[in-house]
Short mmCIF file of C-alpha atoms and ligand atoms in Angstrom, two decimals:
data_model
loop_
_atom_site.label_atom_id
_atom_site.label_comp_id
_atom_site.label_asym_id
_atom_site.label_seq_id
_atom_site.Cartn_x
_atom_site.Cartn_y
_atom_site.Cartn_z
CA MET A 1 2.53 25.62 28.91
CA GLY A 2 3.70 23.36 31.77
CA VAL A 3 6.01 20.38 31.86
CA LEU A 4 5.81 17.75 29.10
CA THR A 5 7.32 14.27 29.33
CA LEU A 6 8.35 11.98 26.49
CA GLN A 7 6.87 8.47 26.94
CA PRO A 8 6.03 5.43 24.84
CA ILE A 9 2.49 5.41 23.43
CA ILE A 10 0.56 2.31 24.48
CA PRO A 11 -2.63 0.80 22.96
CA ALA A 12 -4.67 2.23 25.87
CA ASP A 13 -3.77 5.70 24.50
CA ALA A 14 -5.60 5.07 21.20
CA GLU A 15 -8.51 7.38 22.16
CA GLN A 16 -6.01 10.13 22.97
CA GLY A 17 -4.35 9.58 19.61
CA LEU A 18 -7.73 9.87 17.94
CA ARG A 19 -8.20 13.28 19.57
CA LEU A 20 -4.97 14.45 17.92
CA SER A 21 -5.83 13.08 14.47
CA CYS A 22 -9.36 14.55 14.64
CA LEU A 23 -7.87 17.96 15.54
CA ALA A 24 -5.85 17.74 12.29
CA GLY A 25 -8.96 16.71 10.28
CA TRP A 26 -7.57 13.23 9.59
CA ASN A 27 -9.63 10.11 8.85
CA GLN A 28 -8.27 7.46 11.26
CA THR A 29 -10.45 5.49 13.69
CA VAL A 30 -9.59 4.33 17.19
CA ASP A 31 -9.07 0.83 15.72
CA ASP A 32 -6.48 2.27 13.29
CA TRP A 33 -4.62 3.83 16.22
CA ARG A 34 -4.63 0.53 18.14
CA TYR A 35 -3.41 -1.35 15.05
CA LEU A 36 -0.61 1.15 14.41
CA ILE A 37 0.55 1.32 18.03
CA ARG A 38 0.68 -2.49 18.19
CA SER A 39 2.44 -2.78 14.82
CA GLY A 40 5.58 -0.96 15.96
CA SER A 41 6.73 1.52 18.54
CA GLY A 42 5.18 4.90 19.32
CA TRP A 43 6.25 7.92 21.34
CA GLY A 44 4.31 10.85 22.67
CA TYR A 45 4.65 14.04 24.67
CA TYR A 46 2.31 14.00 27.66
CA ARG A 47 1.20 16.74 30.02
CA THR A 48 1.31 16.12 33.77
CA ASP A 49 -2.48 15.48 33.68
CA GLY A 50 -1.83 12.62 31.23
CA ARG A 51 -3.04 14.37 28.06
CA LEU A 52 -1.19 13.34 24.90
CA VAL A 53 -0.19 16.47 22.94
CA ALA A 54 2.18 15.11 20.26
CA SER A 55 2.76 11.69 18.67
CA ALA A 56 4.83 9.62 16.22
CA ILE A 57 4.77 5.89 15.43
CA ALA A 58 7.46 3.79 13.72
CA SER A 59 6.89 0.31 12.22
CA GLN A 60 9.40 -2.05 10.65
CA TRP A 61 7.77 -3.95 7.79
CA SER A 62 10.59 -6.11 6.54
CA GLY A 63 14.39 -6.12 6.93
CA HIS A 64 15.10 -2.74 5.33
CA SER A 65 11.68 -1.11 5.21
CA GLY A 66 10.55 1.19 7.97
CA TRP A 67 7.52 3.48 8.08
CA ILE A 68 6.78 6.51 10.26
CA SER A 69 3.23 7.73 10.74
CA MET A 70 0.89 9.71 12.99
CA VAL A 71 3.30 12.64 13.35
CA LEU A 72 0.92 15.07 15.01
CA THR A 73 1.20 17.98 17.40
CA ASP A 74 -1.79 19.56 19.14
CA PRO A 75 -2.23 23.07 17.61
CA ASP A 76 -1.65 24.63 21.08
CA TYR A 77 1.81 23.01 21.28
CA ARG A 78 3.25 23.56 17.79
CA ARG A 79 6.61 25.16 16.90
CA ARG A 80 8.23 23.99 20.14
CA GLY A 81 10.28 21.21 18.55
CA LEU A 82 7.95 18.36 19.66
CA ALA A 83 7.52 16.77 16.21
CA THR A 84 11.26 17.04 15.55
CA SER A 85 12.06 15.36 18.85
CA LEU A 86 9.55 12.52 18.29
CA MET A 87 10.85 12.04 14.75
CA SER A 88 14.36 11.62 16.21
CA GLU A 89 13.05 8.78 18.43
CA ALA A 90 11.30 7.09 15.50
CA ILE A 91 14.33 7.45 13.19
CA ALA A 92 16.75 6.10 15.80
CA TRP A 93 14.46 3.12 16.52
CA LEU A 94 14.27 2.16 12.82
CA GLU A 95 17.91 2.82 11.99
CA SER A 96 19.11 0.77 14.98
CA ARG A 97 17.20 -2.14 13.37
CA GLY A 98 18.77 -1.60 9.95
CA ALA A 99 15.61 -0.11 8.39
CA SER A 100 15.48 3.12 6.37
CA PRO A 101 12.75 5.45 7.64
CA CYS A 102 10.13 6.21 5.01
CA LEU A 103 6.87 8.20 5.17
CA ASP A 104 4.23 10.07 3.18
CA ALA A 105 4.53 13.74 4.08
CA THR A 106 1.88 16.43 4.14
CA PRO A 107 3.17 19.90 3.17
CA ALA A 108 3.28 20.75 6.92
CA GLY A 109 5.26 17.58 7.61
CA GLU A 110 7.70 18.32 4.77
CA ALA A 111 8.69 21.53 6.57
CA VAL A 112 9.82 19.38 9.52
CA TYR A 113 11.35 16.41 7.64
CA GLY A 114 13.44 18.51 5.25
CA HIS A 115 15.66 19.44 8.23
CA LEU A 116 16.06 15.75 9.13
CA GLY A 117 17.57 14.56 5.83
CA PHE A 118 14.47 13.14 4.10
CA SER A 119 14.02 13.39 0.33
CA GLY A 120 11.97 11.77 -2.43
CA ASP A 121 10.03 12.42 -5.61
CA ILE A 122 7.06 10.03 -5.51
CA LEU A 123 3.84 12.04 -5.30
CA LEU A 124 0.41 10.92 -4.21
CA SER A 125 -2.88 12.78 -4.63
CA ARG A 126 -5.74 12.49 -2.15
CA TYR A 127 -9.06 12.32 -4.03
CA VAL A 128 -12.53 12.49 -2.48
CA LEU A 129 -15.89 11.37 -3.87
CA GLN A 130 -19.12 12.06 -1.98
CA ALA A 131 -21.10 9.07 -3.37
CA GLY A 132 -20.49 6.11 -5.69
CA LEU A 133 -21.84 6.39 -9.24
CA THR A 134 -23.21 3.89 -11.72
CA GLN A 135 -20.75 1.11 -12.38
CA GLU A 136 -19.13 0.92 -15.82
CA GLN A 137 -19.37 -2.46 -17.48
CA VAL A 138 -16.22 -4.01 -18.94
CA LEU A 139 -17.14 -6.76 -21.37
CA ASP A 140 -15.01 -9.79 -22.20
CA ALA A 141 -12.41 -8.76 -19.65
CA GLY A 142 -10.58 -12.10 -19.35
CA TYR A 143 -10.83 -12.10 -15.57
CA ILE A 144 -13.49 -12.18 -12.89
CA LEU A 145 -13.89 -10.18 -9.70
CA GLU A 146 -14.21 -12.07 -6.42
CA PRO A 147 -14.38 -10.98 -2.77
CA ILE A 148 -11.18 -11.68 -0.82
CA GLN A 149 -11.76 -14.02 2.13
CA ALA A 150 -9.79 -13.78 5.39
CA ALA A 151 -8.42 -17.31 4.93
CA GLU A 152 -6.62 -16.44 1.68
CA ILE A 153 -4.74 -13.33 2.85
CA GLY A 154 -1.49 -15.21 3.53
CA ALA A 155 -1.45 -16.90 0.13
CA LEU A 156 -2.45 -13.68 -1.61
CA SER A 157 0.31 -11.58 -0.06
CA THR A 158 2.83 -14.25 -1.10
CA LEU A 159 1.41 -14.47 -4.62
CA CYS A 160 1.62 -10.72 -5.04
CA GLN A 161 5.36 -11.12 -4.36
CA ASP A 162 5.78 -7.72 -2.83
CA ARG A 163 9.17 -7.69 -1.13
CA SER A 164 8.99 -4.06 -0.01
CA GLY A 165 6.49 -4.92 2.71
CA TRP A 166 3.75 -2.69 1.28
CA LEU A 167 1.48 -5.73 0.92
CA ARG A 168 2.48 -7.25 4.24
CA GLU A 169 0.15 -9.90 5.53
CA ALA A 170 -0.61 -8.20 8.85
CA LEU A 171 -1.85 -5.06 7.09
CA LEU A 172 -3.99 -6.96 4.58
CA ALA A 173 -5.50 -9.06 7.38
CA TYR A 174 -6.33 -5.90 9.34
CA LEU A 175 -7.93 -4.26 6.30
CA GLN A 176 -9.94 -7.35 5.35
CA GLN A 177 -11.29 -7.49 8.88
CA GLN A 178 -12.13 -3.75 8.94
CA GLY A 179 -13.73 -3.63 5.48
CA PRO A 180 -14.65 -7.14 4.29
CA GLY A 181 -16.97 -5.75 1.58
CA LEU A 182 -14.15 -3.56 0.24
CA ALA A 183 -11.63 -6.38 -0.32
CA TRP A 184 -11.74 -7.72 -3.90
CA LYS A 185 -9.43 -9.45 -6.34
CA ALA A 186 -9.42 -9.81 -10.12
CA VAL A 187 -8.42 -13.34 -11.11
CA GLY A 188 -7.59 -14.71 -14.55
CA SER A 189 -8.82 -18.06 -15.87
CA ASP A 190 -5.71 -19.73 -14.34
CA GLN A 191 -6.74 -18.28 -10.94
CA THR A 192 -3.70 -15.96 -10.75
CA PRO A 193 -4.48 -12.61 -9.15
CA ARG A 194 -4.37 -9.74 -11.67
CA GLY A 195 -5.32 -7.07 -9.17
CA ILE A 196 -6.40 -6.47 -5.59
CA ILE A 197 -8.13 -3.74 -3.63
CA PHE A 198 -8.68 -3.30 0.10
CA GLY A 199 -10.33 -0.52 2.09
CA ARG A 200 -11.47 0.43 5.55
CA PRO A 201 -14.01 2.71 7.19
CA GLY A 202 -12.63 5.99 8.51
CA SER A 203 -13.96 8.61 10.90
CA LEU A 204 -14.77 10.92 7.95
CA ALA A 205 -14.89 8.69 4.85
CA THR A 206 -14.24 5.17 3.58
CA HIS A 207 -10.57 4.89 2.62
CA LEU A 208 -9.99 2.85 -0.57
CA GLY A 209 -6.56 1.28 -1.05
CA PRO A 210 -4.10 -0.31 -1.45
CA LEU A 211 -5.03 -0.89 -5.08
CA ILE A 212 -2.61 -2.85 -7.22
CA ALA A 213 -3.52 -4.05 -10.71
CA GLU A 214 -1.99 -5.14 -14.00
CA ASP A 215 -3.58 -2.24 -15.83
CA VAL A 216 -5.85 0.75 -15.40
CA THR A 217 -8.96 -1.10 -16.63
CA ILE A 218 -8.64 -3.68 -13.86
CA ALA A 219 -7.94 -0.90 -11.36
CA ARG A 220 -11.14 0.92 -12.41
CA GLU A 221 -13.26 -2.21 -12.06
CA LEU A 222 -11.84 -3.09 -8.65
CA LEU A 223 -12.46 0.43 -7.38
CA GLN A 224 -16.06 0.42 -8.57
CA VAL A 225 -16.92 -2.99 -7.18
CA ALA A 226 -15.48 -1.96 -3.79
CA MET A 227 -17.46 1.30 -3.80
CA ALA A 228 -20.69 -0.56 -4.58
CA SER A 229 -20.67 -2.01 -1.04
CA LEU A 230 -21.04 1.33 0.79
CA PRO A 231 -22.76 4.70 0.18
CA GLY A 232 -19.70 6.97 0.58
CA PRO A 233 -18.07 9.42 0.98
CA PHE A 234 -14.88 7.78 -0.31
CA LEU A 235 -11.27 8.83 -0.41
CA ILE A 236 -8.30 7.37 -2.23
CA ASP A 237 -4.58 8.22 -2.24
CA ALA A 238 -3.62 7.77 -5.89
CA PHE A 239 -0.06 7.56 -7.18
CA ALA A 240 0.22 10.77 -9.19
CA HIS A 241 2.53 9.27 -11.87
CA GLN A 242 -0.44 7.13 -13.04
CA LYS A 243 -1.79 9.89 -15.30
CA ASN A 244 -4.42 7.74 -17.08
CA TRP A 245 -5.65 6.67 -13.69
CA THR A 246 -5.85 10.11 -12.05
CA GLY A 247 -7.46 11.45 -15.26
CA TRP A 248 -10.09 8.72 -15.01
CA LEU A 249 -10.70 9.43 -11.29
CA GLU A 250 -11.30 13.10 -12.07
CA GLY A 251 -13.62 12.25 -14.98
CA TYR A 252 -15.55 9.91 -12.70
CA GLY A 253 -16.17 12.71 -10.20
CA PHE A 254 -13.34 12.41 -7.65
CA ILE A 255 -12.10 15.82 -6.46
CA ARG A 256 -8.39 16.29 -5.67
CA GLU A 257 -8.12 17.50 -2.08
CA ARG A 258 -4.37 17.60 -1.40
CA GLY A 259 -1.06 15.92 -2.07
CA PHE A 260 1.57 13.89 -0.22
CA ARG A 261 5.24 13.33 -1.00
CA ARG A 262 6.81 9.94 -0.24
CA LEU A 263 10.14 10.56 1.48
CA ILE A 264 12.98 8.39 2.67
CA LYS A 265 15.94 9.07 4.91
CA GLY A 266 19.17 7.29 4.18
CA PRO A 267 21.10 5.81 1.30
CA ARG A 268 18.55 3.26 0.08
CA PRO A 269 16.61 4.82 -2.85
CA LEU A 270 12.84 4.63 -3.08
CA PRO A 271 11.52 2.25 -5.78
CA LYS A 272 11.65 3.75 -9.25
CA MET A 273 8.41 4.67 -11.01
CA GLU A 274 8.55 1.62 -13.29
CA VAL A 275 8.57 -0.66 -10.22
CA LEU A 276 5.44 1.15 -9.08
CA SER A 277 3.71 0.70 -12.46
CA ARG A 278 1.09 -1.58 -10.93
CA HIS A 279 0.50 0.57 -7.85
CA PHE A 280 -2.60 2.72 -8.29
CA ALA A 281 -3.37 3.66 -4.69
CA SER A 282 -1.61 3.37 -1.35
CA ALA A 283 -3.16 2.20 1.92
CA GLY A 284 -2.91 5.80 3.17
CA PRO A 285 -0.09 7.83 4.72
CA GLU A 286 -0.63 6.13 8.07
CA MET A 287 -0.35 2.59 6.68
CA GLY A 288 1.99 3.11 3.70
C1 COA B 301 3.60 19.14 11.08
C2 COA B 301 3.52 19.18 12.59
C3 COA B 301 3.51 17.75 13.12
C4 COA B 301 4.75 19.95 13.12
O1 COA B 301 4.73 19.84 14.55
P1 COA B 301 5.62 20.80 15.47
O2 COA B 301 5.72 20.12 16.79
O3 COA B 301 5.06 22.16 15.45
O4 COA B 301 7.01 20.80 14.69
P2 COA B 301 8.39 21.35 15.23
O5 COA B 301 8.16 22.34 16.33
O6 COA B 301 9.26 20.19 15.56
O7 COA B 301 8.94 22.10 13.94
C5 COA B 301 10.28 21.95 13.57
C6 COA B 301 10.58 22.85 12.40
O8 COA B 301 9.80 22.49 11.27
C7 COA B 301 9.43 23.69 10.56
N1 COA B 301 7.97 23.85 10.66
C8 COA B 301 7.12 23.20 11.46
N2 COA B 301 5.85 23.61 11.24
C9 COA B 301 5.93 24.52 10.24
C10 COA B 301 4.97 25.32 9.57
N3 COA B 301 3.65 25.25 9.85
N4 COA B 301 5.40 26.15 8.60
C11 COA B 301 6.71 26.24 8.31
N5 COA B 301 7.68 25.54 8.93
C12 COA B 301 7.29 24.70 9.88
C13 COA B 301 10.14 24.84 11.24
O9 COA B 301 11.40 24.98 10.62
C14 COA B 301 10.27 24.32 12.64
O10 COA B 301 11.33 24.88 13.32
P3 COA B 301 11.15 26.34 14.00
O11 COA B 301 9.86 26.32 14.78
O12 COA B 301 12.37 26.47 14.87
O13 COA B 301 11.09 27.31 12.87
C15 COA B 301 2.23 19.91 13.08
O14 COA B 301 2.17 21.16 12.42
C16 COA B 301 0.97 19.15 12.81
O15 COA B 301 0.50 18.35 13.63
N6 COA B 301 0.35 19.40 11.62
C17 COA B 301 -0.88 18.71 11.22
C18 COA B 301 -0.61 17.24 10.96
C19 COA B 301 0.48 17.00 9.92
O16 COA B 301 0.45 17.51 8.80
N7 COA B 301 1.47 16.17 10.31
C20 COA B 301 2.57 15.78 9.46
C21 COA B 301 2.26 14.49 8.84
S1 COA B 301 3.41 14.02 7.58
#
């Protein structure tokens, strides 16, 4: 197999990263790779001809919140300990900064992370819809839906008062720029946000999320108004504990494709389900 060297991943390697995520059938774009590499620190195993064959990226969102993503190994190089080694780099980088490593694991990833001390019980379901359907009308809702403008991202992320870093300003600004027609808010008569949705184009489908709302009715409306801007296909990573929500997605025509488990390493527990009561969809396992 030849000699492999461990090196930092740099933004110029985004196309190489895209090769790895496409091999795994993932949805990221080259812009997503550039955003993720710039948002933290990445490591890769490279062949002597410069080809990237395994990757991992760590980002610190806020003081205690760290996220690991893009853990990928080229199929020709699996079961040689590459993912484990790159995870060790990512974990050490986050822990040395006082952040607990967190991630959304595929079943294949869980086989690796279990050995590294990760655990967690928050489940997400990946749903796919080939094309948007007729929009349901909600009458007398008590709020209106408005597009989110780039200039209001800072104020919006503060208003949403998310201290975990999941609604961090840099992510919302990136998403609004990638999918301006997919970024919507529900606002009450006093102009307070009652829900938000963002999305972004992917290499296979439009990814919808994060989606945070006061209730499932607002979540449904935000999802449908976002989908009206593009023909599809769409995918969404729904929090599985929102049973009314996932039931509605399935009734609407979304097909469950696979699941993820949110895992954390270290003493700090993941938020309890009640704290996540307004979370309907994540921004995807790569973004958190
Ligand atoms: C998951 C993935 C990154 C693992 O990469 P890897 O470099 O082969 O992983 P490692 O060699 O470090 O595996 C370490 C251990 O994890 C376990 N493991 C890894 N892949 C496994 C598999 N397919 N089935 C069962 N156990 C597995 C084994 O215990 C393995 O140790 P062993 O080979 O000594 O038995 C790789 O399979 C991949 O790219 N999959 C597709 C993308 C993906 O799902 N990534 C995870 C995102 S959360």
